[in-house]
């Protein structure tokens, strides 16, 4: 079977914000502790506590932005407990995630050190649910005030005289749920108040404020929140009330209560998973339509700051730690989701995969000193050429559908972009069993050469600490002929083709 993908390279569209390839790291299970940050006596090579192996692997992904400290944890996090000498830092119970003791040894200074090592932008999520306006305001002062002030002096006393740069600041997380169980009207008024005291101390690099958006398809939340707190800057003001509105959506194949196994699933569950992953596009259209009403010029971004698969935890692991394996199915979830974000990059300005290490759809898993890269890691790696590119319109001609039962989905899912004279095309074949011939057809471009990599395998295939490269990127043969480029995409295959 041959599928043609028409690519209109003459009409580049929106810029694909690099932040669409962002990550999320919460104080949850073994994400921060063990996964990223290790104790000096752990014997695991590290720089200032950050695992060298993990940081090196993440640098290969060109991580553009990292969201921290939560998640649900953000709305019970009190930042002052996480600064100063480690021996005296106050401990707390991580009530959301396993009821374990959080010793606050990873705090503000450690977060900025991690971002420095990764070379990424910063996205700090503040506490509205159980924190005060003053607490939030002082955190922003502590992190960013360049002059003489009580918080700047405290920062200097704790070893960092220079302010850091906060690129994004979230005013609460999931305030419709774990962040305070608020109504949209109540949150929207709180948002107006809290964000007032999130000051821009660095005029050259004002921080971008993110308002808490909807859970899945709750467009009533979007409507009510925007009605109350959407505001463009007035003529005498430099800033409006918000720069972005978040959206959270997870793929649970079996539903919220019985999510299903990460490793053990049948054909029906596979196609249901794909259908649920593709639902991201409906959600962007749903909430995007409400945002368009208030912001037709798309000045604020949709910030999908939590997305990914969420299964039952691996048997025998702490249910509060959300540790799951990651198969070729997850690679396909990542591939179609990132294609959707690229294709909606006029509105989607950031997205953070949940979560970076050892939690949910992680790109890295660790076990003591061992580390492995998951199939999802490889997709993020293959797609990194899209970061900062100009979206090119694509049209799949006669791609057909695949599926089982009620879950029927388009066979091929694609996106394309152009940057610095290079075109990147990414494609996923969702068929469980059939390979497909793909023909990329350009309007005018006659590629001088093409290179491609592919990730594929039996849909349950995954990497283990004994066999860490069972699923990995491999070279893919492509043929250039005039305006067309052809290749064979295996069943459950993801390809990234770069052309000059
Ligand atoms: O990513 C895990 C949790 O999912 C986050 O803490 C929360 O925001 C969401 O419900």
Short mmCIF file of C-alpha atoms and ligand atoms in Angstrom, two decimals:
data_model
loop_
_atom_site.label_atom_id
_atom_site.label_comp_id
_atom_site.label_asym_id
_atom_site.label_seq_id
_atom_site.Cartn_x
_atom_site.Cartn_y
_atom_site.Cartn_z
CA UNK A 1 0.00 0.00 0.00
CA UNK A 2 1.28 3.46 -0.93
CA UNK A 3 0.29 6.62 0.94
CA UNK A 4 1.08 10.04 -0.46
CA UNK A 5 1.80 12.99 1.79
CA UNK A 6 1.58 16.32 -0.02
CA UNK A 7 3.84 18.94 1.54
CA UNK A 8 3.35 22.56 0.69
CA UNK A 9 6.77 24.01 1.36
CA UNK A 10 5.83 27.32 -0.28
CA UNK A 11 3.42 28.35 2.48
CA UNK A 12 5.20 28.07 5.82
CA UNK A 13 2.90 28.80 8.74
CA UNK A 14 3.36 29.27 12.47
CA UNK A 15 6.67 28.81 14.25
CA UNK A 16 6.85 25.59 16.24
CA UNK A 17 7.81 26.92 19.67
CA UNK A 18 10.75 24.87 20.97
CA UNK A 19 8.84 24.77 24.28
CA UNK A 20 6.39 22.30 22.70
CA UNK A 21 9.15 19.77 23.41
CA UNK A 22 9.20 20.62 27.11
CA UNK A 23 9.30 18.38 30.17
CA UNK A 24 7.80 18.18 33.62
CA UNK A 25 9.49 17.02 36.80
CA UNK A 26 7.52 16.79 40.03
CA UNK A 27 8.39 15.78 43.56
CA UNK A 28 6.71 12.48 42.89
CA UNK A 29 8.07 8.97 43.38
CA UNK A 30 11.57 8.62 41.94
CA UNK A 31 11.44 11.48 39.44
CA UNK A 32 13.51 14.10 41.26
CA UNK A 33 15.05 11.97 44.01
CA UNK A 34 17.07 9.05 42.55
CA UNK A 35 16.02 9.80 38.97
CA UNK A 36 17.74 13.17 38.71
CA UNK A 37 19.13 14.20 42.09
CA UNK A 38 21.29 11.82 44.10
CA UNK A 39 22.93 12.03 47.47
CA UNK A 40 26.68 12.72 47.63
CA UNK A 41 27.27 9.24 49.12
CA UNK A 42 25.21 7.42 46.45
CA UNK A 43 28.27 6.45 44.43
CA UNK A 44 26.42 7.57 41.29
CA UNK A 45 28.49 10.06 39.27
CA UNK A 46 26.96 13.51 39.58
CA UNK A 47 27.66 17.21 39.34
CA UNK A 48 26.27 19.16 42.29
CA UNK A 49 23.89 16.25 42.91
CA UNK A 50 22.56 15.95 39.34
CA UNK A 51 23.15 12.53 37.79
CA UNK A 52 25.69 12.87 35.01
CA UNK A 53 24.20 10.03 32.93
CA UNK A 54 20.69 11.48 33.06
CA UNK A 55 21.78 15.06 32.39
CA UNK A 56 23.90 13.97 29.42
CA UNK A 57 21.02 12.01 27.91
CA UNK A 58 18.63 14.93 28.41
CA UNK A 59 21.04 17.38 26.84
CA UNK A 60 20.88 15.24 23.69
CA UNK A 61 17.15 15.99 23.57
CA UNK A 62 17.74 19.75 23.67
CA UNK A 63 15.21 20.07 26.50
CA UNK A 64 13.79 23.57 25.92
CA UNK A 65 11.98 24.08 29.24
CA UNK A 66 11.42 22.22 32.51
CA UNK A 67 8.35 22.65 34.70
CA UNK A 68 8.77 22.19 38.49
CA UNK A 69 7.89 21.46 41.38
CA UNK A 70 4.46 20.06 40.41
CA UNK A 71 1.77 19.10 39.62
CA UNK A 72 -0.37 18.51 42.66
CA UNK A 73 2.77 18.90 44.77
CA UNK A 74 3.04 22.56 43.74
CA UNK A 75 -0.07 23.56 45.69
CA UNK A 76 1.28 22.18 48.95
CA UNK A 77 4.87 23.24 48.42
CA UNK A 78 6.24 25.99 50.62
CA UNK A 79 9.38 27.21 48.94
CA UNK A 80 11.04 28.60 52.06
CA UNK A 81 11.27 25.03 53.39
CA UNK A 82 13.57 24.20 50.46
CA UNK A 83 16.31 26.84 50.88
CA UNK A 84 19.24 27.28 53.27
CA UNK A 85 21.44 24.63 54.86
CA UNK A 86 20.15 21.16 54.02
CA UNK A 87 20.47 19.89 57.59
CA UNK A 88 17.98 22.46 58.82
CA UNK A 89 15.46 22.28 55.99
CA UNK A 90 12.00 21.48 57.22
CA UNK A 91 10.59 18.09 56.27
CA UNK A 92 7.04 17.57 55.05
CA UNK A 93 4.70 14.76 54.08
CA UNK A 94 4.13 14.38 50.38
CA UNK A 95 0.43 13.70 50.86
CA UNK A 96 -0.40 13.35 47.18
CA UNK A 97 2.32 10.94 46.27
CA UNK A 98 2.72 7.97 48.55
CA UNK A 99 2.67 9.85 51.86
CA UNK A 100 6.46 9.75 51.95
CA UNK A 101 8.65 12.22 53.81
CA UNK A 102 9.98 15.00 51.62
CA UNK A 103 13.21 16.35 53.09
CA UNK A 104 13.31 19.39 50.82
CA UNK A 105 16.92 18.73 49.86
CA UNK A 106 15.99 19.60 46.28
CA UNK A 107 14.68 23.16 46.35
CA UNK A 108 14.90 26.41 44.42
CA UNK A 109 18.71 26.53 44.16
CA UNK A 110 18.89 22.91 43.04
CA UNK A 111 16.18 23.44 40.42
CA UNK A 112 18.05 26.33 38.83
CA UNK A 113 21.27 24.32 38.93
CA UNK A 114 19.51 21.49 37.07
CA UNK A 115 18.21 23.92 34.44
CA UNK A 116 21.68 25.41 34.10
CA UNK A 117 23.13 21.96 33.43
CA UNK A 118 20.36 21.17 30.94
CA UNK A 119 20.65 24.58 29.29
CA UNK A 120 16.87 24.97 29.37
CA UNK A 121 14.31 27.63 30.18
CA UNK A 122 12.63 27.66 33.58
CA UNK A 123 8.97 27.16 34.43
CA UNK A 124 8.20 27.43 38.15
CA UNK A 125 4.72 26.55 39.36
CA UNK A 126 3.47 28.56 42.34
CA UNK A 127 1.14 27.57 45.17
CA UNK A 128 -2.39 28.98 45.15
CA UNK A 129 -4.15 26.04 46.84
CA UNK A 130 -2.44 26.28 50.24
CA UNK A 131 -0.09 29.23 49.87
CA UNK A 132 -0.52 32.93 50.43
CA UNK A 133 -0.17 35.83 48.04
CA UNK A 134 2.76 37.01 50.11
CA UNK A 135 4.49 33.63 49.86
CA UNK A 136 4.17 33.62 46.08
CA UNK A 137 5.23 37.22 45.77
CA UNK A 138 8.31 36.68 47.94
CA UNK A 139 9.31 33.60 45.95
CA UNK A 140 9.32 35.65 42.76
CA UNK A 141 11.32 38.35 44.57
CA UNK A 142 13.77 35.72 45.88
CA UNK A 143 14.31 34.24 42.45
CA UNK A 144 14.42 37.33 40.29
CA UNK A 145 14.99 40.62 42.14
CA UNK A 146 18.34 42.08 41.05
CA UNK A 147 18.74 44.89 43.64
CA UNK A 148 18.74 45.18 47.42
CA UNK A 149 15.70 43.64 49.07
CA UNK A 150 15.02 41.25 51.92
CA UNK A 151 14.54 38.27 49.58
CA UNK A 152 17.50 39.16 47.36
CA UNK A 153 19.67 39.35 50.47
CA UNK A 154 18.41 36.00 51.65
CA UNK A 155 19.23 34.51 48.25
CA UNK A 156 22.73 35.95 48.46
CA UNK A 157 23.15 34.60 51.99
CA UNK A 158 22.21 31.18 50.62
CA UNK A 159 24.97 31.37 48.05
CA UNK A 160 23.43 32.98 44.98
CA UNK A 161 23.86 36.76 44.83
CA UNK A 162 22.73 36.99 41.20
CA UNK A 163 19.07 36.66 40.37
CA UNK A 164 17.94 33.78 38.21
CA UNK A 165 15.73 34.05 35.21
CA UNK A 166 12.20 32.70 35.52
CA UNK A 167 10.82 32.33 32.02
CA UNK A 168 7.38 31.03 32.99
CA UNK A 169 5.48 31.16 36.26
CA UNK A 170 2.37 29.05 36.86
CA UNK A 171 -0.23 30.57 39.19
CA UNK A 172 -1.54 27.33 40.69
CA UNK A 173 -1.98 23.84 39.25
CA UNK A 174 -5.20 21.91 38.65
CA UNK A 175 -7.07 24.28 40.94
CA UNK A 176 -10.28 22.56 39.82
CA UNK A 177 -8.96 19.44 41.61
CA UNK A 178 -5.89 18.75 43.73
CA UNK A 179 -5.02 22.46 43.78
CA UNK A 180 -7.97 23.46 45.96
CA UNK A 181 -11.15 22.02 44.38
CA UNK A 182 -12.20 25.48 43.25
CA UNK A 183 -14.97 26.58 40.95
CA UNK A 184 -13.78 28.42 37.84
CA UNK A 185 -15.26 31.68 39.09
CA UNK A 186 -13.50 31.41 42.44
CA UNK A 187 -10.15 30.47 40.88
CA UNK A 188 -10.42 33.20 38.26
CA UNK A 189 -10.78 35.86 40.96
CA UNK A 190 -7.93 34.39 42.94
CA UNK A 191 -5.85 34.32 39.77
CA UNK A 192 -6.43 38.04 39.21
CA UNK A 193 -5.29 38.72 42.75
CA UNK A 194 -2.28 36.39 42.93
CA UNK A 195 -0.91 37.33 39.54
CA UNK A 196 -0.94 41.00 40.52
CA UNK A 197 1.94 40.30 42.93
CA UNK A 198 3.92 38.16 40.51
CA UNK A 199 6.15 41.09 39.57
CA UNK A 200 8.34 41.55 36.54
CA UNK A 201 11.65 42.56 38.09
CA UNK A 202 13.62 42.08 34.90
CA UNK A 203 12.13 44.29 32.24
CA UNK A 204 14.43 42.86 29.62
CA UNK A 205 13.05 39.38 30.29
CA UNK A 206 9.56 39.64 31.79
CA UNK A 207 8.27 36.36 33.10
CA UNK A 208 5.29 34.81 31.40
CA UNK A 209 2.33 34.05 33.64
CA UNK A 210 0.44 30.82 33.14
CA UNK A 211 -3.15 30.61 34.33
CA UNK A 212 -4.57 27.23 35.33
CA UNK A 213 -6.71 25.88 32.50
CA UNK A 214 -9.06 23.00 32.08
CA UNK A 215 -9.07 19.33 32.81
CA UNK A 216 -9.59 17.42 29.55
CA UNK A 217 -12.83 18.67 27.92
CA UNK A 218 -14.09 21.08 30.59
CA UNK A 219 -14.67 24.07 28.31
CA UNK A 220 -16.92 25.59 30.99
CA UNK A 221 -13.74 26.13 33.02
CA UNK A 222 -12.01 27.73 30.03
CA UNK A 223 -14.95 30.02 29.33
CA UNK A 224 -15.42 31.15 32.93
CA UNK A 225 -11.77 31.67 33.65
CA UNK A 226 -11.18 33.67 30.48
CA UNK A 227 -14.32 35.74 31.01
CA UNK A 228 -13.03 36.86 34.40
CA UNK A 229 -9.32 37.18 33.95
CA UNK A 230 -8.39 37.51 30.34
CA UNK A 231 -7.08 41.02 29.80
CA UNK A 232 -4.73 42.51 27.26
CA UNK A 233 -2.33 45.18 28.49
CA UNK A 234 -3.93 48.61 28.55
CA UNK A 235 -2.11 51.45 26.74
CA UNK A 236 -0.28 52.45 29.93
CA UNK A 237 0.59 48.89 30.91
CA UNK A 238 3.32 46.62 29.70
CA UNK A 239 1.56 43.37 30.52
CA UNK A 240 -1.85 41.77 30.60
CA UNK A 241 -3.00 39.30 33.22
CA UNK A 242 -1.80 36.13 31.53
CA UNK A 243 0.47 34.85 28.79
CA UNK A 244 -0.81 31.30 28.70
CA UNK A 245 -3.64 29.05 29.76
CA UNK A 246 -2.86 25.46 30.62
CA UNK A 247 -4.55 22.21 29.57
CA UNK A 248 -4.02 18.77 31.10
CA UNK A 249 -4.84 15.55 29.30
CA UNK A 250 -3.62 12.01 29.97
CA UNK A 251 -4.27 8.88 27.92
CA UNK A 252 -5.69 6.15 30.17
CA UNK A 253 -6.63 3.28 27.84
CA UNK A 254 -9.03 1.68 30.34
CA UNK A 255 -10.41 4.88 31.88
CA UNK A 256 -9.46 6.70 35.06
CA UNK A 257 -10.25 3.88 37.52
CA UNK A 258 -8.77 0.87 35.74
CA UNK A 259 -6.18 2.43 33.53
CA UNK A 260 -4.73 -0.82 32.22
CA UNK A 261 -1.30 -2.35 32.07
CA UNK A 262 1.70 -0.68 30.45
CA UNK A 263 2.94 -4.00 29.06
CA UNK A 264 -0.01 -6.34 28.78
CA UNK A 265 -2.64 -5.17 26.28
CA UNK A 266 -4.41 -6.57 23.25
CA UNK A 267 -5.24 -5.23 19.81
CA UNK A 268 -8.46 -3.58 20.99
CA UNK A 269 -6.73 -1.78 23.81
CA UNK A 270 -3.94 -0.71 21.46
CA UNK A 271 -6.33 0.96 19.02
CA UNK A 272 -8.33 2.48 21.89
CA UNK A 273 -5.07 3.97 23.12
CA UNK A 274 -4.36 5.46 19.71
CA UNK A 275 -7.87 6.89 19.48
CA UNK A 276 -7.45 8.46 22.90
CA UNK A 277 -4.07 9.91 21.94
CA UNK A 278 -5.57 11.46 18.79
CA UNK A 279 -8.30 13.01 20.96
CA UNK A 280 -5.71 15.64 21.91
CA UNK A 281 -6.54 17.34 18.61
CA UNK A 282 -10.25 17.59 19.51
CA UNK A 283 -9.31 19.12 22.84
CA UNK A 284 -7.08 21.72 21.25
CA UNK A 285 -9.91 22.63 18.88
CA UNK A 286 -12.48 22.71 21.71
CA UNK A 287 -10.52 24.96 24.05
CA UNK A 288 -8.93 26.82 21.15
CA UNK A 289 -12.38 27.93 19.97
CA UNK A 290 -13.09 29.47 23.39
CA UNK A 291 -9.67 31.11 23.45
CA UNK A 292 -10.27 32.49 19.94
CA UNK A 293 -13.38 34.28 21.22
CA UNK A 294 -11.36 36.26 23.75
CA UNK A 295 -8.04 36.31 21.96
CA UNK A 296 -8.64 36.09 18.21
CA UNK A 297 -5.09 37.18 17.48
CA UNK A 298 -3.70 34.29 19.47
CA UNK A 299 -1.58 36.39 21.78
CA UNK A 300 -1.78 33.96 24.66
CA UNK A 301 -0.60 30.40 24.35
CA UNK A 302 -2.30 27.12 25.05
CA UNK A 303 0.14 25.46 27.44
CA UNK A 304 -0.36 21.70 27.54
CA UNK A 305 1.86 21.38 30.56
CA UNK A 306 0.88 17.80 31.39
CA UNK A 307 0.37 15.14 28.74
CA UNK A 308 1.25 11.48 28.25
CA UNK A 309 0.14 7.94 29.01
CA UNK A 310 -0.96 6.92 32.48
CA UNK A 311 -1.27 3.19 33.23
CA UNK A 312 -1.52 1.07 36.36
CA UNK A 313 1.82 1.13 38.16
CA UNK A 314 4.30 -1.69 37.57
CA UNK A 315 3.34 -4.61 39.82
CA UNK A 316 5.15 -4.52 43.14
CA UNK A 317 5.92 -0.80 43.03
CA UNK A 318 4.50 1.92 45.30
CA UNK A 319 1.07 2.90 43.90
CA UNK A 320 1.80 6.52 44.81
CA UNK A 321 4.98 6.61 42.73
CA UNK A 322 3.34 6.21 39.29
CA UNK A 323 6.21 4.13 37.89
CA UNK A 324 5.34 2.47 34.57
CA UNK A 325 7.16 0.80 31.69
CA UNK A 326 7.22 2.32 28.23
CA UNK A 327 6.71 0.39 25.00
CA UNK A 328 6.48 1.00 21.27
CA UNK A 329 2.84 1.91 21.96
CA UNK A 330 4.10 4.86 24.02
CA UNK A 331 6.42 5.86 21.20
CA UNK A 332 3.35 6.09 18.95
CA UNK A 333 1.44 8.14 21.55
CA UNK A 334 4.37 10.56 21.66
CA UNK A 335 4.68 10.64 17.86
CA UNK A 336 1.05 11.50 17.17
CA UNK A 337 0.80 13.95 20.07
CA UNK A 338 3.87 15.88 18.98
CA UNK A 339 2.61 15.93 15.38
CA UNK A 340 -0.69 17.37 16.66
CA UNK A 341 1.13 20.04 18.67
CA UNK A 342 3.25 20.96 15.65
CA UNK A 343 0.17 21.18 13.47
CA UNK A 344 -1.51 23.49 16.02
CA UNK A 345 1.55 25.57 16.80
CA UNK A 346 -0.38 28.75 16.02
CA UNK A 347 -2.07 28.26 19.43
CA UNK A 348 -0.06 25.65 21.35
CA UNK A 349 3.02 27.44 22.65
CA UNK A 350 4.30 24.96 25.18
CA UNK A 351 3.78 21.34 26.18
CA UNK A 352 5.41 19.36 28.97
CA UNK A 353 5.59 15.59 28.82
CA UNK A 354 4.65 13.97 32.14
CA UNK A 355 7.09 13.19 33.46
CA UNK A 356 10.81 13.35 32.74
CA UNK A 357 12.27 10.40 34.71
CA UNK A 358 10.70 7.30 36.37
CA UNK A 359 7.13 8.67 36.42
CA UNK A 360 4.31 8.07 33.89
CA UNK A 361 5.46 8.36 30.25
CA UNK A 362 9.07 8.98 31.20
CA UNK A 363 11.87 9.39 28.68
CA UNK A 364 14.34 7.85 31.13
CA UNK A 365 14.07 5.04 33.69
CA UNK A 366 16.65 4.40 36.38
CA UNK A 367 17.46 1.58 38.77
CA UNK A 368 20.25 2.43 41.19
CA UNK A 369 23.21 3.45 39.02
CA UNK A 370 21.62 2.03 35.84
CA UNK A 371 19.73 4.12 33.34
CA UNK A 372 17.79 3.35 30.17
CA UNK A 373 16.24 5.44 27.42
CA UNK A 374 12.63 4.59 26.69
CA UNK A 375 10.99 4.41 23.23
CA UNK A 376 9.43 7.80 24.07
CA UNK A 377 12.93 9.24 24.54
CA UNK A 378 13.82 8.18 21.02
CA UNK A 379 10.75 9.88 19.56
CA UNK A 380 11.58 13.14 21.34
CA UNK A 381 15.11 12.77 20.00
CA UNK A 382 13.94 12.10 16.45
CA UNK A 383 11.56 15.07 16.51
CA UNK A 384 13.96 17.65 17.90
CA UNK A 385 14.61 19.10 14.41
CA UNK A 386 11.11 20.58 14.57
CA UNK A 387 12.03 22.87 17.46
CA UNK A 388 11.86 26.45 16.23
CA UNK A 389 10.94 25.39 12.67
CA UNK A 390 8.21 26.85 10.52
CA UNK A 391 5.26 24.52 10.19
CA UNK A 392 4.62 23.29 6.64
CA UNK A 393 1.07 22.28 5.69
CA UNK A 394 0.70 18.56 4.97
CA UNK A 395 -2.10 16.52 3.47
CA UNK A 396 -2.29 12.73 3.68
CA UNK A 397 -3.92 11.44 0.50
CA UNK A 398 -5.76 8.11 0.65
CA UNK A 399 -4.02 7.03 3.82
CA UNK A 400 -6.90 4.81 4.85
CA UNK A 401 -7.78 3.73 8.34
CA UNK A 402 -6.79 0.97 10.72
CA UNK A 403 -8.38 -0.28 13.91
CA UNK A 404 -10.41 -2.78 15.83
CA UNK A 405 -13.95 -2.64 17.16
CA UNK A 406 -15.04 0.94 17.71
CA UNK A 407 -11.55 2.32 17.61
CA UNK A 408 -10.76 3.17 14.01
CA UNK A 409 -8.00 5.70 13.38
CA UNK A 410 -6.19 7.15 10.35
CA UNK A 411 -3.29 4.91 9.42
CA UNK A 412 -0.74 7.68 8.95
CA UNK A 413 -0.11 10.71 11.14
CA UNK A 414 2.38 13.38 10.02
CA UNK A 415 3.82 16.85 10.48
CA UNK A 416 6.50 18.82 8.66
CA UNK A 417 8.60 21.89 9.29
CA UNK A 418 11.40 23.89 7.78
CA UNK A 419 14.38 25.53 9.44
CA UNK A 420 17.67 26.86 8.11
CA UNK A 421 17.18 25.22 4.72
CA UNK A 422 16.34 21.81 6.19
CA UNK A 423 12.91 20.22 6.01
CA UNK A 424 11.96 17.76 8.78
CA UNK A 425 9.06 15.37 8.22
CA UNK A 426 7.86 13.03 10.97
CA UNK A 427 5.39 10.24 10.32
CA UNK A 428 3.79 7.47 12.37
CA UNK A 429 2.20 4.32 10.97
CA UNK A 430 -0.48 3.30 13.47
CA UNK A 431 -1.16 -0.10 11.90
CA UNK A 432 -0.36 -2.92 14.27
CA UNK A 433 0.45 -5.35 11.49
CA UNK A 434 1.00 -3.72 8.09
CA UNK A 435 3.92 -1.74 6.81
CA UNK A 436 3.13 1.09 4.41
CA UNK A 437 4.97 2.74 1.54
CA UNK A 438 5.11 6.50 2.08
CA UNK A 439 5.66 9.00 -0.70
CA UNK A 440 6.42 12.59 0.35
CA UNK A 441 5.52 14.88 -2.52
CA UNK A 442 6.73 18.49 -2.52
CA UNK A 443 5.25 21.31 -4.58
CA UNK A 444 8.50 22.67 -5.94
CA UNK A 445 11.32 21.40 -3.79
CA UNK A 446 13.65 18.90 -5.40
CA UNK A 447 15.53 17.49 -2.42
CA UNK A 448 19.23 17.18 -3.04
CA UNK A 449 19.49 14.51 -0.40
CA UNK A 450 17.60 12.94 2.45
CA UNK A 451 18.44 11.14 5.66
CA UNK A 452 16.04 9.23 7.86
CA UNK A 453 15.77 7.26 11.07
CA UNK A 454 13.02 4.92 12.19
CA UNK A 455 11.84 3.52 15.50
CA UNK A 456 9.66 0.44 15.33
CA UNK A 457 9.08 -2.96 16.82
CA UNK A 458 6.48 -5.32 18.09
CA UNK A 459 4.04 -3.07 19.91
CA UNK A 460 4.87 -4.47 23.37
CA UNK A 461 8.62 -4.16 22.84
CA UNK A 462 10.40 -2.09 25.47
CA UNK A 463 13.81 -1.52 26.95
CA UNK A 464 14.93 -3.16 30.17
CA UNK A 465 18.01 -2.74 32.31
CA UNK A 466 19.25 -6.08 30.92
CA UNK A 467 18.43 -5.16 27.33
CA UNK A 468 18.45 -1.35 27.17
CA UNK A 469 18.63 -1.08 23.37
CA UNK A 470 15.86 -3.47 22.37
CA UNK A 471 13.95 -0.51 20.96
CA UNK A 472 16.19 2.14 19.44
CA UNK A 473 16.47 4.45 16.44
CA UNK A 474 17.82 2.86 13.30
CA UNK A 475 18.75 4.19 9.89
CA UNK A 476 15.93 4.12 7.35
CA UNK A 477 16.53 3.92 3.61
CA UNK A 478 14.87 6.66 1.58
CA UNK A 479 14.81 7.32 -2.14
CA UNK A 480 14.74 10.82 -3.66
CA UNK A 481 13.28 11.18 -7.13
CA UNK A 482 12.47 14.69 -8.36
CA UNK A 483 9.84 16.20 -6.11
CA UNK A 484 9.24 12.96 -4.25
CA UNK A 485 10.90 11.05 -1.45
CA UNK A 486 9.79 7.48 -0.72
CA UNK A 487 10.39 5.05 2.10
CA UNK A 488 8.82 2.03 3.77
CA UNK A 489 7.36 2.66 7.22
CA UNK A 490 7.06 -0.57 9.24
CA UNK A 491 3.96 -1.42 11.28
CA UNK A 492 4.00 0.56 14.54
CA UNK A 493 6.79 2.64 13.04
CA UNK A 494 7.81 6.25 13.57
CA UNK A 495 10.10 7.92 11.02
CA UNK A 496 11.92 11.23 10.97
CA UNK A 497 13.16 12.32 7.54
CA UNK A 498 15.40 15.34 7.02
CA UNK A 499 15.84 16.84 3.60
CA UNK A 500 17.96 19.59 2.13
O1 LIG B 1 1.55 14.06 36.72
C1 LIG B 1 0.89 13.52 37.80
C2 LIG B 1 -0.24 14.40 38.31
O2 LIG B 1 -1.24 14.48 37.34
C3 LIG B 1 0.08 15.83 38.59
O3 LIG B 1 0.65 16.02 39.83
C4 LIG B 1 -1.24 16.50 38.51
O4 LIG B 1 -1.16 17.85 38.13
C5 LIG B 1 -2.01 15.64 37.52
O5 LIG B 1 -3.24 15.29 38.01
#
